[in-house]
Coordinates of C-alpha atoms in Angstrom, one line a residue:
X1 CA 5.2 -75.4 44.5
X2 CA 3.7 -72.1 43.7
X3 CA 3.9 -72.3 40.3
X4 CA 1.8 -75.5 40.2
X5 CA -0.5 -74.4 42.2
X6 CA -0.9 -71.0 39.8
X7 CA -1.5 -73.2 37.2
X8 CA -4.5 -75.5 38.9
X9 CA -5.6 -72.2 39.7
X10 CA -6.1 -71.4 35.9
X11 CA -6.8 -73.8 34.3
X12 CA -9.9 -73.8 37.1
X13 CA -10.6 -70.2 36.3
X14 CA -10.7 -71.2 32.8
X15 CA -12.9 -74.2 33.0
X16 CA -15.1 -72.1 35.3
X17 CA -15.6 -69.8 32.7
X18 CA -15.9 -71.8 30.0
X19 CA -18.9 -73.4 31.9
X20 CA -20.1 -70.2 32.3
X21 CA -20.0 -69.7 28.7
X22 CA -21.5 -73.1 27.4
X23 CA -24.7 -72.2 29.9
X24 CA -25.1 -68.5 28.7
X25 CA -24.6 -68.9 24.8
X26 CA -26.7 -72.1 23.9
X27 CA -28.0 -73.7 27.0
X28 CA -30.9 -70.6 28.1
X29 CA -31.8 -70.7 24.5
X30 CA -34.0 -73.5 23.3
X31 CA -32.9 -76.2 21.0
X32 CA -29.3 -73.7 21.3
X33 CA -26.8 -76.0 20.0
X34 CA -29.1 -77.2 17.7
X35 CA -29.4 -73.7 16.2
X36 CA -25.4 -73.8 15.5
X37 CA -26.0 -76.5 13.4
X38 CA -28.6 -76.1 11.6
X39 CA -27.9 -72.1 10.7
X40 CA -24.5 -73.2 8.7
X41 CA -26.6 -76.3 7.3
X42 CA -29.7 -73.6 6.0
X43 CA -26.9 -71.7 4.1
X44 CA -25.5 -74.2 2.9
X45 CA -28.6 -75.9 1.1
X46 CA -29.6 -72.0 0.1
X47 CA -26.7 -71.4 -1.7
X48 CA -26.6 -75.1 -3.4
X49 CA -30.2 -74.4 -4.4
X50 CA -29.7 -70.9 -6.3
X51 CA -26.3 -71.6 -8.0
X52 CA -27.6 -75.6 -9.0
X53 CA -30.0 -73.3 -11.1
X54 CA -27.5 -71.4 -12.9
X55 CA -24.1 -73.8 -13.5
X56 CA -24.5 -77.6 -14.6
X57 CA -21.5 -78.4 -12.2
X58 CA -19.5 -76.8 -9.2
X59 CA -15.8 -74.9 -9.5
X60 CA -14.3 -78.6 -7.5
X61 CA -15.8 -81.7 -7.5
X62 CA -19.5 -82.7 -8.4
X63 CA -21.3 -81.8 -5.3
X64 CA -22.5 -78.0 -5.2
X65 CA -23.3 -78.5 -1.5
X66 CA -19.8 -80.2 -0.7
X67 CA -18.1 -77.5 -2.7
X68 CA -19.3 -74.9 -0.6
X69 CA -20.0 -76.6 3.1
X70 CA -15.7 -76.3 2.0
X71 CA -16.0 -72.5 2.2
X72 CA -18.8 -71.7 4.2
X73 CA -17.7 -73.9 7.2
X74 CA -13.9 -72.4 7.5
X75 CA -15.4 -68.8 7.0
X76 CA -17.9 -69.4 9.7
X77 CA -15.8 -70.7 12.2
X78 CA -13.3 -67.6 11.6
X79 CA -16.2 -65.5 12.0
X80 CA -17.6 -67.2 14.8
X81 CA -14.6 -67.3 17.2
X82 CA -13.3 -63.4 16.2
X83 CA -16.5 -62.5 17.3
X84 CA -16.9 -64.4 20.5
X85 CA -13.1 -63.8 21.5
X86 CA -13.6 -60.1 20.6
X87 CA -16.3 -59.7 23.4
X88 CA -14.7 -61.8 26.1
X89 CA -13.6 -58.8 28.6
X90 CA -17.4 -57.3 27.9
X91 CA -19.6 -60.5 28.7
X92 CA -16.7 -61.4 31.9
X93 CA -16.2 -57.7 33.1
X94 CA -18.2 -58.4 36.4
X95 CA -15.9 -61.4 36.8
X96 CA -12.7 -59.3 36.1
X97 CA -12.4 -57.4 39.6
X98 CA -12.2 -60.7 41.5
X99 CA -8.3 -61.0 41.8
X100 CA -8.0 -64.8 40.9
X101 CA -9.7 -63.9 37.0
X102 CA -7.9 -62.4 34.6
X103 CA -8.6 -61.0 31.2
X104 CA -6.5 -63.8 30.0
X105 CA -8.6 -66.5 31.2
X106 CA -11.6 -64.7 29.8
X107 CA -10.4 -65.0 26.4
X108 CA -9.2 -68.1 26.8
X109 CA -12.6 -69.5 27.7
X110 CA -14.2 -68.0 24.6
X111 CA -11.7 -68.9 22.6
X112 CA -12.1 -72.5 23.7
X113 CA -15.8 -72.5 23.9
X114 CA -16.0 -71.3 20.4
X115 CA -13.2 -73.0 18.7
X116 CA -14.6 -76.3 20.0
X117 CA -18.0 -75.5 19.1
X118 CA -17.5 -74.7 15.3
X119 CA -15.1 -77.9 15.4
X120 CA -17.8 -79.9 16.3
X121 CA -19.9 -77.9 14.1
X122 CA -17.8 -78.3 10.8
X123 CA -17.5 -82.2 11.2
X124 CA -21.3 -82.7 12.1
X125 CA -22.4 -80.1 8.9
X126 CA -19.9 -82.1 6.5
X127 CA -21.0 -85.2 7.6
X128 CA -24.7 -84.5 6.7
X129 CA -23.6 -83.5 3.6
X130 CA -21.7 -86.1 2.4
X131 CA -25.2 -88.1 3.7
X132 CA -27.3 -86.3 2.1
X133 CA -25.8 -85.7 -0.9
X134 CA -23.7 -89.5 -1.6
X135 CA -20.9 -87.4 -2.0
X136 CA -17.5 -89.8 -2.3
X137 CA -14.9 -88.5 0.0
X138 CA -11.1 -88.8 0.2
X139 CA -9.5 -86.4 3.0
X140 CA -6.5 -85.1 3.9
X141 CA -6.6 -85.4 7.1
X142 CA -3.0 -82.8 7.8
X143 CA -4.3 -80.3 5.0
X144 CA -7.6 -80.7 6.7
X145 CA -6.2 -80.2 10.2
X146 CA -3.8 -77.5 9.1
X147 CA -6.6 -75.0 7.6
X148 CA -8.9 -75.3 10.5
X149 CA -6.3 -74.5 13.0
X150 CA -5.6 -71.7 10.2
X151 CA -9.2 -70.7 10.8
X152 CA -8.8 -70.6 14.5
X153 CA -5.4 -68.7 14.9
X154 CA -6.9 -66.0 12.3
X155 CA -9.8 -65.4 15.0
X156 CA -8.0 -65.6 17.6
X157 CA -5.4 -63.1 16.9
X158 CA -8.3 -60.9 15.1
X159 CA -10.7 -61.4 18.1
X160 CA -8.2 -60.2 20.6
X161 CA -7.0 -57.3 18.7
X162 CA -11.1 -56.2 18.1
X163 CA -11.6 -56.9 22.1
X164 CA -8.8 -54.3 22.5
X165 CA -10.1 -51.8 19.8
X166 CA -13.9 -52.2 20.7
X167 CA -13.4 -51.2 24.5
X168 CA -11.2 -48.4 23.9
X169 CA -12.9 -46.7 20.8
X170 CA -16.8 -47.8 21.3
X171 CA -17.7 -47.1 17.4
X172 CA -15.2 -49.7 15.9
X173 CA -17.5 -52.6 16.0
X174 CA -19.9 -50.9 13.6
X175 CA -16.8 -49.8 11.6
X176 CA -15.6 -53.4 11.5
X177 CA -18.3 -54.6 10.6
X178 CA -18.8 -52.1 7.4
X179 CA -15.3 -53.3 6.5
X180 CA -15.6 -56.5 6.8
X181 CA -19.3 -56.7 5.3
X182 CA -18.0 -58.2 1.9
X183 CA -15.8 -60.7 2.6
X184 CA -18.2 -63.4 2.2
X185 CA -18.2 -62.6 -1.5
X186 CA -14.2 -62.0 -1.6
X187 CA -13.3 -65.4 0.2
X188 CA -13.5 -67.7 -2.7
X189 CA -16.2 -69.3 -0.6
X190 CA -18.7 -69.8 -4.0
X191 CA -16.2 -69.7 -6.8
X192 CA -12.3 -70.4 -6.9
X193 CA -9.4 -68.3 -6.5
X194 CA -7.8 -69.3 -10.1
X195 CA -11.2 -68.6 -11.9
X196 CA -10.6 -65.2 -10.9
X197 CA -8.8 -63.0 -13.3
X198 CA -5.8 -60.5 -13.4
X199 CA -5.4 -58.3 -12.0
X200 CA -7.8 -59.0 -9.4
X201 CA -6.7 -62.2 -8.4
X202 CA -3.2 -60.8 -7.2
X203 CA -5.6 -58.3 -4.9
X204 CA -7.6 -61.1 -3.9
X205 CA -4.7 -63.1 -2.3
X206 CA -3.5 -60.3 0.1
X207 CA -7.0 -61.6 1.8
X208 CA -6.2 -64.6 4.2
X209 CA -9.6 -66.0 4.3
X210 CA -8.7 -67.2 0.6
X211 CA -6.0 -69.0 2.3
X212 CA -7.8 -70.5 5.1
X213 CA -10.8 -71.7 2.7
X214 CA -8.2 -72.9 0.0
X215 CA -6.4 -75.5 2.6
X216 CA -9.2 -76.7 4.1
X217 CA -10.3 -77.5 0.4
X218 CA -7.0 -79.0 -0.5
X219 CA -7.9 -81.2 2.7
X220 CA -11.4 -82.4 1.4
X221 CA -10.5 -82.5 -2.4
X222 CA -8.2 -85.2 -3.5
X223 CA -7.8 -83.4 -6.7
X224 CA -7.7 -80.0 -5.4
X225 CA -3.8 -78.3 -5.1
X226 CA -4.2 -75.2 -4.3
X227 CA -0.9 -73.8 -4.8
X228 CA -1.4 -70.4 -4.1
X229 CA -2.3 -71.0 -0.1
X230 CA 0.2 -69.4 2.0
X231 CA -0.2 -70.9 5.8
X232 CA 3.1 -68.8 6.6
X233 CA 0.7 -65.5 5.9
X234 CA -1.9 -66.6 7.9
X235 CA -0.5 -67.4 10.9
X236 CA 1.8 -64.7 10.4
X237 CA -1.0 -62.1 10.5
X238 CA -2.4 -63.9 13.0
X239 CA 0.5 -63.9 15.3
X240 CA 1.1 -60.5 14.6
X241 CA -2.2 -59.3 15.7
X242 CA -2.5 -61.5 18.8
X243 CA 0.7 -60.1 19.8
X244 CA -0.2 -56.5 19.6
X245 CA -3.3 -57.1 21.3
X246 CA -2.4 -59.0 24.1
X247 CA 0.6 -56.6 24.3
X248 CA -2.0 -53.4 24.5
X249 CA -4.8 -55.1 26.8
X250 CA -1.7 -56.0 29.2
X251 CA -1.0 -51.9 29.1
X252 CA -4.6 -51.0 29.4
X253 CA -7.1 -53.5 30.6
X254 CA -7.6 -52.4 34.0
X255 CA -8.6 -49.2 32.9
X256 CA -11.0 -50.7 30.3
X257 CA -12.6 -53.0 33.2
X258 CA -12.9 -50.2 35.3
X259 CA -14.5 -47.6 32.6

């Protein structure tokens, strides 16, 4: 009987949290949800506006704004959810000393919260597109399904392996986010993958946003094969740094709550 009653015990911690979260990310902000839509839909329309100008067609298909609402949207919702799940322990540290909250339901709750946002996110976006534009769409709905969750497993892992580095070495957000500063422009998010040529494409695959962004768009393009993807690498990666970061905050997170 205990066990059960550990579990009820969670999954209410959890949805405690995560109500916490929905009320202190979008519902104090006016028109707060709203904003999450319409700040992937402003890129998206920016981007179809200056590269409409310069090329008579996209890379895929015959829609600029589809072809990149295929990049943007995956990249966004990796970006999104590494960056909630990477301050979980920071925005629930108050919560943390109570003995029935764990850093484990923290993360899970922002993981939650933000995976389900940029779900809901990614179908309402593609679906004003597709509006907007008269775009003809034919999905694959498991290649579809398969990169998001791609998407999501890459933050996760990332997110809780930054949450780990961020409280014990305060300067590695700012270092992260130097590194990580050009990856919009190396995740095949505004050109393809096979455009690019050698030996710079074999570089370019080692990154596993190309992989996430290439199966979602074998997913939305009929036509689109995208042999290269490797889901085994990105979840892979993603496994692997979920592990070590859940294995390290197990080690060290009372001492981090309690710095």
């Amino acid at each position: 009987m205990a066990r059960p009653n550990r579990r009820f015990r969670t999954s209410r911690t959890i949805l405690a949290l995560l109500l916490r979260e929905m009320e202190t990310t979008h519902g104090r902000a006016r028109f707060g949800y709203l904003w999450a839509v319409g700040e992937p839909v402003a890129g998206i329309l920016l981007l179809t506006l200056i590269f409409s100008i310069a090329f008579t067609a996209p890379p895929v298909g015959t829609s600029f704004a589809y072809f990149y609402a295929s990049g943007f949207l995956p990249f966004m919702a990796y970006l999104e959810i590494s960056q909630r799940v990477s301050q979980a322990i920071r925005f629930s540290r108050p919560l943390l000393f109570y003995p029935g909250v764990t850093f484990l339901d923290a993360l899970a709750a922002r993981f939650l919260m933000a995976a389900t946002t940029q779900l809901v996110v990614f179908a309402v976006v593609l679906s004003l597109v597709v509006g907007l534009f008269s775009v003809d769409v034919i999905l694959r709905w498991e290649a579809l399904g398969l990169g998001l969750a791609m998407a999501a497993a890459l933050g996760l892992g990332v997110g809780v392996l930054n949450c780990l580095l961020g409280e014990l070495f305060p300067s590695w957000e700012r270092v992260w986010a130097i590194l990580t500063r050009p990856l919009f422009l190396l995740s095949t998010i505004v050109f393809q993958f096979e455009a690019v040529p050698e030996p710079w494409r074999g570089w370019l695959w080692w990154n596993p946003l190309v992989h996430v962004v290439g199966q979602v768009r074998i997913g939305l393009f009929a036509t689109y094969d995208g042999a290269y993807v490797s889901p085994g690498y990105v979840l892979g990666l993603a496994a692997l740094a979920l592990a070590a970061g859940l294995l390290f905050l197990g080690r060290y997170h009372r001492d981090i709550v309690n710095g």
